Amino acid sequence: MLEIEYWWLIALPVFFALGWLAARVDIKHVLSETRSLPVAYFKGLNYLLNGETNQAVDVYVDIARHHAETIELQFTLGHLFRRRGELERAIRMHQKLLVRRELTITQKQTAQFELALDFMQAGLFDRAESLLTELADTDYARQARIELLGVYQQEKAWAKAIETAQQLRDERHTYQHEIAQFYCELASQGALRSEPAAARGYLQKAVAEHRKCARANMILADLEINAGNIDAAIEAWLKIESQEPLYIALAARGLLAAYDAQGRAEDGTKLLLGLLRQYPELDVLDLAYERLLTEQGLLATHEFVRERLKAHPTMPSLRKALEAHLLVAPDDQKVELEVIVKLLHDATREQTMYRCTHCGFKAKQYFWHCPACAEWETFPPVRGT
Ligand SMILES: [Zn+2]
C-alpha cells in the first residue's frame, strides 16, 4: 500500500513534466511552421512573378515535402509541372491527389479537370475525353466542354464537336462559324469517301448555321465538278460573291478552269477583271496577269497593270507593273529592272503569305483552321494582310 503511494509521488511530477514538454514542442513546431511557411511561399511566388518557374518549383517541392497536408499547394505544383512540360510529374501529382480521401467534392473535380488537361497536353486524348465527360454535371461542366471541344477537333470527331459547340453556345459566343466549319469538315470527309449525297446534306447544314459560309459553296462546287455538272459548279462559286466576295480569290482558279472547260475562256477573264474592279482588294492579280498575257498579249497586260497600279497602289500592284515593264523595256534597261524586281520580291516576301489575324502565323497555303492557334476562319483570303 505504502509502496504504491510512493510510486505516485514520483510519477505525478514526471507526467506533468512530460505534458509540459509535449505542449512546448508542439507549440514550437506550430510556431516554426507559421513562421517558415509564409516566407517560403512568398519566395516561391516571387520566382513565379519573375517567370523563374524552375526555382519556384524547387521551393514548392520543398514545402510540399514537409507539409503533405497542403492540398492547394499540390495543385499549384501540378499546374507548374504541366506548364514546364513535365507531364509525367504533373499526371502523378494529380492522380495522387484524386485518390485522397479528405478531398472536398470541388477539390476532387478540380483534380480531375487538371488531370484531364495533363492528358490533353500529353496527347492522350481518349483519357482526357473520359475524364472531361464525367465532369458534365458538375461546376466544371462549361470548362470541361470547352476542353472537350478541343479534344474532338484534335480527333477530327466533327459530329461530337458540333454537339458540344451547340451545348456551349450562348449570347456571347454563338459558335456559328465553328459549327459551320465542322459541317464543312464532315462534308469534305463525305466527298473523300465518295458519299456525295451525305456531303451535300452537311453543306446545307453549314449554310443554315452560317449563311456566309463561303467554304460550303467551294466544297459544293468541287462536288459538282466531280459529278460533271459544270454549270452548277459555276453557280456555286458565284454565290460566294453574295457571301464574302474576297473569298472568290480562293476559288478563282477553279472557276476560270470551269469557264475554259465550257469553251468560254474570254467570258471567264472578263468576269475576273470585272470582279477585280468591283473589289480592288480581291487577291487575283497574279491570275488576271497570267490570263491577260496568254489571251491578249504583252501590251494589253502592260496597260492593265499600269492602270491597276494607279487605281490600287499597293506592293503587289507595283510588283506586277514592274514585271510587265521588264518584258516591254528596251534591252539596255533590262539589267537594272531585273535587279529592282528581284529586290522588290525579296523585300515584300511576306506579302505573298496568308497571315492569321489571331496569332500572326504566316503560311504560303490558305488555312480555314489555323495550325498554330487552332482558331477558325482567322486567315483573311488576301495575302499580305
Ligand atoms: Zn492563328
mmCIF file of C-alpha atoms and ligand atoms in Angstrom:
data_model
loop_
_atom_site.group_PDB
_atom_site.id
_atom_site.type_symbol
_atom_site.label_atom_id
_atom_site.label_comp_id
_atom_site.label_asym_id
_atom_site.label_seq_id
_atom_site.Cartn_x
_atom_site.Cartn_y
_atom_site.Cartn_z
ATOM 1 C CA MET A 1 0.000 0.000 0.000
ATOM 2 C CA LEU A 2 2.748 2.350 1.078
ATOM 3 C CA GLU A 3 4.833 1.368 -1.948
ATOM 4 C CA ILE A 4 2.040 2.407 -4.320
ATOM 5 C CA GLU A 5 1.719 5.880 -2.710
ATOM 6 C CA TYR A 6 5.470 6.442 -3.087
ATOM 7 C CA TRP A 7 5.238 5.437 -6.729
ATOM 8 C CA TRP A 8 2.537 8.093 -7.298
ATOM 9 C CA LEU A 9 4.657 10.753 -5.613
ATOM 10 C CA ILE A 10 7.381 10.197 -8.187
ATOM 11 C CA ALA A 11 5.131 9.530 -11.197
ATOM 12 C CA LEU A 12 2.915 12.618 -10.956
ATOM 13 C CA PRO A 13 5.627 15.277 -11.408
ATOM 14 C CA VAL A 14 7.106 13.201 -14.199
ATOM 15 C CA PHE A 15 3.735 13.150 -16.002
ATOM 16 C CA PHE A 16 3.386 16.911 -15.531
ATOM 17 C CA ALA A 17 6.849 17.460 -16.899
ATOM 18 C CA LEU A 18 6.153 15.263 -19.928
ATOM 19 C CA GLY A 19 2.873 17.066 -20.667
ATOM 20 C CA TRP A 20 4.562 20.448 -20.392
ATOM 21 C CA LEU A 21 7.354 19.301 -22.658
ATOM 22 C CA ALA A 22 4.950 17.885 -25.249
ATOM 23 C CA ALA A 23 2.920 21.109 -25.337
ATOM 24 C CA ARG A 24 6.078 23.152 -25.714
ATOM 25 C CA VAL A 25 7.381 21.002 -28.515
ATOM 26 C CA ASP A 26 4.009 21.185 -30.277
ATOM 27 C CA ILE A 27 3.777 24.954 -29.912
ATOM 28 C CA LYS A 28 7.324 25.333 -31.114
ATOM 29 C CA HIS A 29 6.532 23.186 -34.139
ATOM 30 C CA VAL A 30 3.384 25.171 -34.974
ATOM 31 C CA LEU A 31 5.201 28.455 -34.495
ATOM 32 C CA SER A 32 8.052 27.428 -36.750
ATOM 33 C CA GLU A 33 5.526 26.263 -39.340
ATOM 34 C CA THR A 34 3.584 29.509 -39.353
ATOM 35 C CA ARG A 35 6.807 31.435 -39.468
ATOM 36 C CA SER A 36 8.586 29.410 -42.161
ATOM 37 C CA LEU A 37 5.610 28.701 -44.401
ATOM 38 C CA PRO A 38 4.752 32.271 -45.471
ATOM 39 C CA VAL A 39 8.394 33.131 -46.093
ATOM 40 C CA ALA A 40 8.857 30.131 -48.373
ATOM 41 C CA TYR A 41 5.533 30.733 -50.059
ATOM 42 C CA PHE A 42 6.450 34.304 -50.885
ATOM 43 C CA LYS A 43 9.845 33.212 -52.089
ATOM 44 C CA GLY A 44 8.173 30.798 -54.500
ATOM 45 C CA LEU A 45 5.643 33.411 -55.511
ATOM 46 C CA ASN A 46 8.419 35.858 -56.221
ATOM 47 C CA TYR A 47 10.099 33.365 -58.524
ATOM 48 C CA LEU A 48 6.782 32.804 -60.284
ATOM 49 C CA LEU A 49 6.215 36.508 -60.821
ATOM 50 C CA ASN A 50 9.683 36.816 -62.306
ATOM 51 C CA GLY A 51 8.919 33.955 -64.653
ATOM 52 C CA GLU A 52 11.515 31.743 -62.952
ATOM 53 C CA THR A 53 9.364 28.624 -62.896
ATOM 54 C CA ASN A 54 12.252 26.231 -62.225
ATOM 55 C CA GLN A 55 13.249 27.926 -58.970
ATOM 56 C CA ALA A 56 9.591 28.242 -57.944
ATOM 57 C CA VAL A 57 9.111 24.507 -58.429
ATOM 58 C CA ASP A 58 12.174 23.754 -56.261
ATOM 59 C CA VAL A 59 10.821 25.923 -53.454
ATOM 60 C CA TYR A 60 7.324 24.453 -53.619
ATOM 61 C CA VAL A 61 8.535 20.857 -53.882
ATOM 62 C CA ASP A 62 10.487 21.500 -50.685
ATOM 63 C CA ILE A 63 7.461 22.944 -48.880
ATOM 64 C CA ALA A 64 5.219 20.127 -50.129
ATOM 65 C CA ARG A 65 7.667 17.532 -48.783
ATOM 66 C CA HIS A 66 7.314 18.918 -45.259
ATOM 67 C CA HIS A 67 3.622 19.777 -45.484
ATOM 68 C CA ALA A 68 1.911 16.883 -47.226
ATOM 69 C CA GLU A 69 -1.432 18.123 -45.888
ATOM 70 C CA THR A 70 -1.402 21.305 -48.002
ATOM 71 C CA ILE A 71 -3.709 20.266 -50.826
ATOM 72 C CA GLU A 72 -3.786 23.647 -52.570
ATOM 73 C CA LEU A 73 -0.022 23.556 -52.765
ATOM 74 C CA GLN A 74 -0.143 20.191 -54.508
ATOM 75 C CA PHE A 75 -2.492 21.761 -57.052
ATOM 76 C CA THR A 76 -0.086 24.648 -57.604
ATOM 77 C CA LEU A 77 2.764 22.224 -58.122
ATOM 78 C CA GLY A 78 0.808 20.046 -60.521
ATOM 79 C CA HIS A 79 -0.028 23.153 -62.515
ATOM 80 C CA LEU A 80 3.600 24.260 -62.553
ATOM 81 C CA PHE A 81 4.821 20.842 -63.676
ATOM 82 C CA ARG A 82 2.391 20.931 -66.568
ATOM 83 C CA ARG A 83 3.427 24.434 -67.534
ATOM 84 C CA ARG A 84 7.036 23.313 -67.543
ATOM 85 C CA GLY A 85 6.147 20.392 -69.779
ATOM 86 C CA GLU A 86 6.940 17.836 -67.045
ATOM 87 C CA LEU A 87 3.760 15.974 -67.827
ATOM 88 C CA GLU A 88 4.630 12.719 -66.081
ATOM 89 C CA ARG A 89 5.185 14.555 -62.809
ATOM 90 C CA ALA A 90 2.009 16.590 -63.267
ATOM 91 C CA ILE A 91 -0.022 13.462 -64.003
ATOM 92 C CA ARG A 92 1.422 11.639 -60.960
ATOM 93 C CA MET A 93 0.700 14.620 -58.712
ATOM 94 C CA HIS A 94 -2.920 14.939 -59.862
ATOM 95 C CA GLN A 95 -3.515 11.179 -59.762
ATOM 96 C CA LYS A 96 -2.234 11.071 -56.174
ATOM 97 C CA LEU A 97 -4.495 13.988 -55.275
ATOM 98 C CA LEU A 98 -7.501 12.342 -56.859
ATOM 99 C CA VAL A 99 -7.368 9.307 -54.534
ATOM 100 C CA ARG A 100 -7.002 11.326 -51.323
ATOM 101 C CA ARG A 101 -9.960 10.752 -49.038
ATOM 102 C CA GLU A 102 -10.061 14.137 -47.326
ATOM 103 C CA LEU A 103 -10.713 15.984 -50.616
ATOM 104 C CA THR A 104 -13.930 18.008 -50.870
ATOM 105 C CA ILE A 105 -16.158 17.372 -53.887
ATOM 106 C CA THR A 106 -14.934 20.579 -55.543
ATOM 107 C CA GLN A 107 -11.296 19.675 -54.926
ATOM 108 C CA LYS A 108 -11.898 16.232 -56.411
ATOM 109 C CA GLN A 109 -13.403 17.825 -59.532
ATOM 110 C CA THR A 110 -10.503 20.251 -59.763
ATOM 111 C CA ALA A 111 -8.035 17.357 -59.593
ATOM 112 C CA GLN A 112 -9.960 15.506 -62.291
ATOM 113 C CA PHE A 113 -10.057 18.592 -64.533
ATOM 114 C CA GLU A 114 -6.344 19.285 -64.038
ATOM 115 C CA LEU A 115 -5.500 15.646 -64.793
ATOM 116 C CA ALA A 116 -7.544 15.888 -67.991
ATOM 117 C CA LEU A 117 -5.509 18.957 -69.014
ATOM 118 C CA ASP A 118 -2.293 16.996 -68.349
ATOM 119 C CA PHE A 119 -3.506 14.138 -70.556
ATOM 120 C CA MET A 120 -4.512 16.580 -73.290
ATOM 121 C CA GLN A 121 -1.114 18.183 -73.306
ATOM 122 C CA ALA A 122 0.475 14.738 -73.402
ATOM 123 C CA GLY A 123 -1.635 13.901 -76.461
ATOM 124 C CA LEU A 124 -3.581 11.194 -74.573
ATOM 125 C CA PHE A 125 -6.903 12.463 -75.870
ATOM 126 C CA ASP A 126 -9.017 9.400 -75.105
ATOM 127 C CA ARG A 127 -8.083 9.554 -71.427
ATOM 128 C CA ALA A 128 -8.731 13.306 -71.324
ATOM 129 C CA GLU A 129 -12.070 12.752 -73.018
ATOM 130 C CA SER A 130 -13.347 10.234 -70.467
ATOM 131 C CA LEU A 131 -12.314 12.429 -67.510
ATOM 132 C CA LEU A 132 -13.901 15.525 -69.042
ATOM 133 C CA THR A 133 -17.113 13.714 -69.964
ATOM 134 C CA GLU A 134 -17.530 12.696 -66.311
ATOM 135 C CA LEU A 135 -17.493 16.378 -65.329
ATOM 136 C CA ALA A 136 -20.605 17.140 -67.413
ATOM 137 C CA ASP A 137 -22.958 17.649 -64.461
ATOM 138 C CA THR A 138 -20.565 19.466 -62.153
ATOM 139 C CA ASP A 139 -19.460 23.052 -61.614
ATOM 140 C CA TYR A 140 -16.759 22.304 -64.187
ATOM 141 C CA ALA A 141 -19.308 21.487 -66.896
ATOM 142 C CA ARG A 142 -18.623 24.520 -69.083
ATOM 143 C CA GLN A 143 -14.849 24.475 -68.747
ATOM 144 C CA ALA A 144 -14.861 20.723 -69.406
ATOM 145 C CA ARG A 145 -16.962 21.210 -72.553
ATOM 146 C CA ILE A 146 -14.622 23.906 -73.833
ATOM 147 C CA GLU A 147 -11.712 21.479 -73.428
ATOM 148 C CA LEU A 148 -13.733 18.623 -74.921
ATOM 149 C CA LEU A 149 -14.376 20.772 -77.973
ATOM 150 C CA GLY A 150 -10.589 20.996 -78.362
ATOM 151 C CA VAL A 151 -10.226 17.219 -77.946
ATOM 152 C CA TYR A 152 -12.880 16.465 -80.574
ATOM 153 C CA GLN A 153 -11.218 18.824 -83.047
ATOM 154 C CA GLN A 154 -7.870 17.112 -82.465
ATOM 155 C CA GLU A 155 -9.534 13.748 -83.022
ATOM 156 C CA LYS A 156 -11.450 15.102 -86.041
ATOM 157 C CA ALA A 157 -14.639 13.877 -84.348
ATOM 158 C CA TRP A 158 -16.727 16.574 -86.011
ATOM 159 C CA ALA A 159 -20.187 15.283 -85.083
ATOM 160 C CA LYS A 160 -19.251 15.327 -81.391
ATOM 161 C CA ALA A 161 -17.659 18.752 -81.870
ATOM 162 C CA ILE A 162 -20.943 20.087 -83.305
ATOM 163 C CA GLU A 163 -22.946 18.676 -80.401
ATOM 164 C CA THR A 164 -20.548 20.154 -77.849
ATOM 165 C CA ALA A 165 -20.448 23.582 -79.530
ATOM 166 C CA GLN A 166 -24.245 23.633 -79.572
ATOM 167 C CA GLN A 167 -24.271 22.951 -75.830
ATOM 168 C CA LEU A 168 -21.742 25.729 -75.280
ATOM 169 C CA ARG A 169 -23.403 28.403 -77.398
ATOM 170 C CA ASP A 170 -24.727 31.499 -75.611
ATOM 171 C CA GLU A 171 -25.260 35.208 -76.401
ATOM 172 C CA ARG A 172 -21.564 35.991 -76.089
ATOM 173 C CA HIS A 173 -20.322 33.188 -78.301
ATOM 174 C CA THR A 174 -22.696 31.650 -80.837
ATOM 175 C CA TYR A 175 -20.119 29.171 -82.258
ATOM 176 C CA GLN A 176 -21.835 29.842 -85.600
ATOM 177 C CA HIS A 177 -18.595 29.998 -87.607
ATOM 178 C CA GLU A 178 -17.140 26.963 -85.857
ATOM 179 C CA ILE A 179 -20.241 24.778 -86.274
ATOM 180 C CA ALA A 180 -20.498 25.691 -89.983
ATOM 181 C CA GLN A 181 -16.820 24.778 -90.385
ATOM 182 C CA PHE A 182 -17.356 21.446 -88.586
ATOM 183 C CA TYR A 183 -20.159 20.658 -91.064
ATOM 184 C CA CYS A 184 -17.757 21.584 -93.896
ATOM 185 C CA GLU A 185 -15.212 19.157 -92.435
ATOM 186 C CA LEU A 186 -17.880 16.429 -92.388
ATOM 187 C CA ALA A 187 -18.765 17.310 -95.992
ATOM 188 C CA SER A 188 -15.093 17.059 -97.042
ATOM 189 C CA GLN A 189 -14.849 13.662 -95.345
ATOM 190 C CA GLY A 190 -18.016 12.604 -97.187
ATOM 191 C CA ALA A 191 -16.584 13.769 -100.513
ATOM 192 C CA LEU A 192 -13.348 11.849 -99.867
ATOM 193 C CA ARG A 193 -15.318 8.682 -99.092
ATOM 194 C CA SER A 194 -17.311 9.083 -102.326
ATOM 195 C CA GLU A 195 -20.517 9.842 -100.428
ATOM 196 C CA PRO A 196 -21.639 12.990 -102.297
ATOM 197 C CA ALA A 197 -25.251 12.845 -101.067
ATOM 198 C CA ALA A 198 -24.129 12.869 -97.440
ATOM 199 C CA ALA A 199 -21.655 15.654 -98.226
ATOM 200 C CA ARG A 200 -24.408 17.795 -99.770
ATOM 201 C CA GLY A 201 -26.558 17.296 -96.682
ATOM 202 C CA TYR A 202 -23.744 18.578 -94.443
ATOM 203 C CA LEU A 203 -23.173 21.588 -96.704
ATOM 204 C CA GLN A 204 -26.830 22.581 -96.424
ATOM 205 C CA LYS A 205 -26.495 22.412 -92.663
ATOM 206 C CA ALA A 206 -23.323 24.521 -92.804
ATOM 207 C CA VAL A 207 -25.089 27.308 -94.721
ATOM 208 C CA ALA A 208 -28.173 27.039 -92.483
ATOM 209 C CA GLU A 209 -25.882 27.520 -89.497
ATOM 210 C CA HIS A 210 -23.875 30.355 -91.037
ATOM 211 C CA ARG A 211 -25.343 31.954 -94.152
ATOM 212 C CA LYS A 212 -21.985 33.457 -95.155
ATOM 213 C CA CYS A 213 -20.039 30.207 -95.048
ATOM 214 C CA ALA A 214 -18.132 30.602 -98.334
ATOM 215 C CA ARG A 215 -16.298 27.335 -97.800
ATOM 216 C CA ALA A 216 -19.598 25.418 -98.113
ATOM 217 C CA ASN A 217 -20.074 26.763 -101.653
ATOM 218 C CA MET A 218 -16.465 25.968 -102.521
ATOM 219 C CA ILE A 219 -16.893 22.326 -101.448
ATOM 220 C CA LEU A 220 -20.241 22.175 -103.256
ATOM 221 C CA ALA A 221 -18.597 23.460 -106.467
ATOM 222 C CA ASP A 222 -15.959 20.709 -106.198
ATOM 223 C CA LEU A 223 -18.711 18.106 -105.758
ATOM 224 C CA GLU A 224 -20.474 19.452 -108.869
ATOM 225 C CA ILE A 225 -17.257 19.352 -110.893
ATOM 226 C CA ASN A 226 -16.694 15.730 -109.835
ATOM 227 C CA ALA A 227 -20.259 14.933 -110.901
ATOM 228 C CA GLY A 228 -19.651 16.625 -114.267
ATOM 229 C CA ASN A 229 -22.117 19.488 -113.580
ATOM 230 C CA ILE A 230 -20.003 22.436 -114.674
ATOM 231 C CA ASP A 231 -22.891 24.931 -114.769
ATOM 232 C CA ALA A 232 -23.906 24.021 -111.246
ATOM 233 C CA ALA A 233 -20.292 24.353 -110.097
ATOM 234 C CA ILE A 234 -20.004 27.856 -111.602
ATOM 235 C CA GLU A 235 -23.279 28.778 -109.929
ATOM 236 C CA ALA A 236 -21.992 27.611 -106.544
ATOM 237 C CA TRP A 237 -18.729 29.564 -106.942
ATOM 238 C CA LEU A 238 -20.561 32.714 -107.975
ATOM 239 C CA LYS A 239 -22.726 32.535 -104.855
ATOM 240 C CA ILE A 240 -19.614 33.338 -102.832
ATOM 241 C CA GLU A 241 -19.879 36.933 -104.074
ATOM 242 C CA SER A 242 -23.096 37.431 -102.076
ATOM 243 C CA GLN A 243 -21.457 35.834 -99.022
ATOM 244 C CA GLU A 244 -17.909 37.167 -98.654
ATOM 245 C CA PRO A 245 -16.687 38.477 -102.044
ATOM 246 C CA LEU A 246 -12.980 38.354 -101.134
ATOM 247 C CA TYR A 247 -13.212 34.557 -100.750
ATOM 248 C CA ILE A 248 -13.719 34.320 -104.527
ATOM 249 C CA ALA A 249 -9.924 34.636 -104.687
ATOM 250 C CA LEU A 250 -9.621 31.115 -103.231
ATOM 251 C CA ALA A 251 -11.988 29.728 -105.869
ATOM 252 C CA ALA A 252 -10.866 31.841 -108.828
ATOM 253 C CA ARG A 253 -8.639 29.240 -110.482
ATOM 254 C CA GLY A 254 -11.328 26.551 -110.320
ATOM 255 C CA LEU A 255 -13.954 28.998 -111.553
ATOM 256 C CA LEU A 256 -11.892 30.047 -114.591
ATOM 257 C CA ALA A 257 -10.986 26.424 -115.375
ATOM 258 C CA ALA A 258 -14.740 25.707 -115.455
ATOM 259 C CA TYR A 259 -15.257 28.585 -117.925
ATOM 260 C CA ASP A 260 -12.353 27.238 -120.015
ATOM 261 C CA ALA A 261 -13.885 23.747 -119.997
ATOM 262 C CA GLN A 262 -17.061 25.235 -121.478
ATOM 263 C CA GLY A 263 -15.075 26.991 -124.198
ATOM 264 C CA ARG A 264 -15.816 30.387 -122.589
ATOM 265 C CA ALA A 265 -12.289 31.389 -121.588
ATOM 266 C CA GLU A 266 -12.783 35.056 -122.510
ATOM 267 C CA ASP A 267 -16.010 35.291 -120.514
ATOM 268 C CA GLY A 268 -14.105 33.923 -117.563
ATOM 269 C CA THR A 269 -11.375 36.531 -117.854
ATOM 270 C CA LYS A 270 -13.927 39.311 -118.325
ATOM 271 C CA LEU A 271 -15.727 38.178 -115.178
ATOM 272 C CA LEU A 272 -12.452 38.109 -113.254
ATOM 273 C CA LEU A 273 -11.479 41.642 -114.339
ATOM 274 C CA GLY A 274 -14.968 42.908 -113.517
ATOM 275 C CA LEU A 275 -14.737 41.432 -110.014
ATOM 276 C CA LEU A 276 -11.295 42.960 -109.548
ATOM 277 C CA ARG A 277 -12.642 46.399 -110.462
ATOM 278 C CA GLN A 278 -15.559 45.985 -108.084
ATOM 279 C CA TYR A 279 -13.476 44.583 -105.206
ATOM 280 C CA PRO A 280 -9.995 46.122 -105.542
ATOM 281 C CA GLU A 281 -8.727 44.067 -102.568
ATOM 282 C CA LEU A 282 -9.555 40.790 -104.299
ATOM 283 C CA ASP A 283 -6.369 38.702 -104.359
ATOM 284 C CA VAL A 284 -6.471 37.602 -108.016
ATOM 285 C CA LEU A 285 -3.938 39.910 -109.617
ATOM 286 C CA ASP A 286 -1.470 37.088 -110.415
ATOM 287 C CA LEU A 287 -4.225 35.109 -112.107
ATOM 288 C CA ALA A 288 -5.550 38.105 -114.065
ATOM 289 C CA TYR A 289 -1.985 38.848 -115.227
ATOM 290 C CA GLU A 290 -1.466 35.249 -116.426
ATOM 291 C CA ARG A 291 -4.801 35.219 -118.264
ATOM 292 C CA LEU A 292 -4.253 38.556 -119.985
ATOM 293 C CA LEU A 293 -0.754 37.624 -121.041
ATOM 294 C CA THR A 294 -1.917 34.442 -122.810
ATOM 295 C CA GLU A 295 -5.202 35.817 -124.154
ATOM 296 C CA GLN A 296 -4.441 39.435 -125.084
ATOM 297 C CA GLY A 297 -0.660 39.678 -125.244
ATOM 298 C CA LEU A 298 2.035 41.767 -123.655
ATOM 299 C CA LEU A 299 0.890 45.289 -124.484
ATOM 300 C CA ALA A 300 -2.658 44.808 -123.156
ATOM 301 C CA THR A 301 -1.246 43.212 -119.990
ATOM 302 C CA HIS A 302 1.210 46.070 -119.509
ATOM 303 C CA GLU A 303 -1.601 48.588 -119.911
ATOM 304 C CA PHE A 304 -3.777 46.692 -117.439
ATOM 305 C CA VAL A 305 -1.171 46.524 -114.658
ATOM 306 C CA ARG A 306 -0.276 50.205 -115.067
ATOM 307 C CA GLU A 307 -3.914 51.169 -114.651
ATOM 308 C CA ARG A 308 -4.212 48.796 -111.729
ATOM 309 C CA LEU A 309 -1.206 50.440 -110.033
ATOM 310 C CA LYS A 310 -2.804 53.863 -110.422
ATOM 311 C CA ALA A 311 -6.182 52.707 -109.084
ATOM 312 C CA HIS A 312 -4.818 50.474 -106.331
ATOM 313 C CA PRO A 313 -1.241 51.470 -105.446
ATOM 314 C CA THR A 314 -0.056 48.543 -103.320
ATOM 315 C CA MET A 315 3.144 46.493 -103.292
ATOM 316 C CA PRO A 316 1.627 43.563 -105.227
ATOM 317 C CA SER A 317 0.364 46.031 -107.869
ATOM 318 C CA LEU A 318 3.813 47.628 -108.095
ATOM 319 C CA ARG A 319 5.459 44.229 -108.401
ATOM 320 C CA LYS A 320 3.201 43.163 -111.247
ATOM 321 C CA ALA A 321 3.609 46.532 -113.011
ATOM 322 C CA LEU A 322 7.395 46.192 -112.863
ATOM 323 C CA GLU A 323 7.271 42.586 -114.066
ATOM 324 C CA ALA A 324 5.279 43.677 -117.119
ATOM 325 C CA HIS A 325 7.513 46.680 -117.603
ATOM 326 C CA LEU A 326 10.543 44.401 -117.627
ATOM 327 C CA LEU A 327 9.015 42.457 -120.525
ATOM 328 C CA VAL A 328 8.417 45.548 -122.682
ATOM 329 C CA ALA A 329 11.513 47.572 -121.652
ATOM 330 C CA PRO A 330 14.377 48.196 -124.096
ATOM 331 C CA ASP A 331 17.325 45.796 -123.670
ATOM 332 C CA ASP A 332 19.666 48.417 -122.128
ATOM 333 C CA GLN A 333 17.212 48.905 -119.199
ATOM 334 C CA LYS A 334 16.532 45.245 -118.536
ATOM 335 C CA VAL A 335 19.533 44.613 -116.264
ATOM 336 C CA GLU A 336 18.593 47.361 -113.780
ATOM 337 C CA LEU A 337 14.915 46.440 -113.937
ATOM 338 C CA GLU A 338 15.699 42.789 -113.213
ATOM 339 C CA VAL A 339 17.631 43.845 -110.095
ATOM 340 C CA ILE A 340 14.771 46.090 -108.967
ATOM 341 C CA VAL A 341 12.176 43.353 -109.484
ATOM 342 C CA LYS A 342 14.321 40.862 -107.574
ATOM 343 C CA LEU A 343 14.947 43.262 -104.685
ATOM 344 C CA LEU A 344 11.274 44.108 -104.513
ATOM 345 C CA HIS A 345 10.383 40.413 -104.440
ATOM 346 C CA ASP A 346 12.809 39.808 -101.573
ATOM 347 C CA ALA A 347 11.640 42.855 -99.648
ATOM 348 C CA THR A 348 7.967 42.001 -99.959
ATOM 349 C CA ARG A 349 8.219 38.246 -99.477
ATOM 350 C CA GLU A 350 5.841 38.468 -96.512
ATOM 351 C CA GLN A 351 3.177 39.879 -98.790
ATOM 352 C CA THR A 352 2.956 36.567 -100.608
ATOM 353 C CA MET A 353 1.816 34.795 -97.429
ATOM 354 C CA TYR A 354 -1.528 34.408 -95.699
ATOM 355 C CA ARG A 355 -1.487 35.569 -92.096
ATOM 356 C CA CYS A 356 -3.623 34.519 -89.116
ATOM 357 C CA THR A 357 -5.243 37.600 -87.577
ATOM 358 C CA HIS A 358 -5.449 35.822 -84.231
ATOM 359 C CA CYS A 359 -1.872 34.647 -83.665
ATOM 360 C CA GLY A 360 0.106 36.068 -86.597
ATOM 361 C CA PHE A 361 1.089 32.656 -88.036
ATOM 362 C CA LYS A 362 2.132 33.022 -91.689
ATOM 363 C CA ALA A 363 1.759 30.411 -94.408
ATOM 364 C CA LYS A 364 2.045 30.067 -98.176
ATOM 365 C CA GLN A 365 -1.074 27.932 -98.114
ATOM 366 C CA TYR A 366 -4.545 29.077 -97.076
ATOM 367 C CA PHE A 367 -5.973 27.549 -93.879
ATOM 368 C CA TRP A 368 -9.548 27.544 -92.612
ATOM 369 C CA HIS A 369 -8.259 26.269 -89.284
ATOM 370 C CA CYS A 370 -5.064 27.899 -88.049
ATOM 371 C CA PRO A 371 -2.440 25.183 -87.421
ATOM 372 C CA ALA A 372 -0.773 27.365 -84.800
ATOM 373 C CA CYS A 373 -3.635 28.705 -82.646
ATOM 374 C CA ALA A 374 -6.440 26.350 -83.767
ATOM 375 C CA GLU A 375 -8.884 29.232 -84.391
ATOM 376 C CA TRP A 376 -11.297 29.016 -87.336
ATOM 377 C CA GLU A 377 -11.565 31.486 -90.236
ATOM 378 C CA THR A 378 -8.824 33.723 -88.914
ATOM 379 C CA PHE A 379 -6.907 33.918 -92.217
ATOM 380 C CA PRO A 380 -8.185 36.713 -94.495
ATOM 381 C CA PRO A 381 -8.254 35.440 -98.086
ATOM 382 C CA VAL A 382 -5.875 38.231 -99.102
ATOM 383 C CA ARG A 383 -2.143 37.640 -98.865
ATOM 384 C CA GLY A 384 -0.020 40.198 -97.078
ATOM 385 C CA THR A 385 -2.752 41.396 -94.692
HETATM 386 ZN ZN ZN B 1 -3.557 31.509 -85.606
#
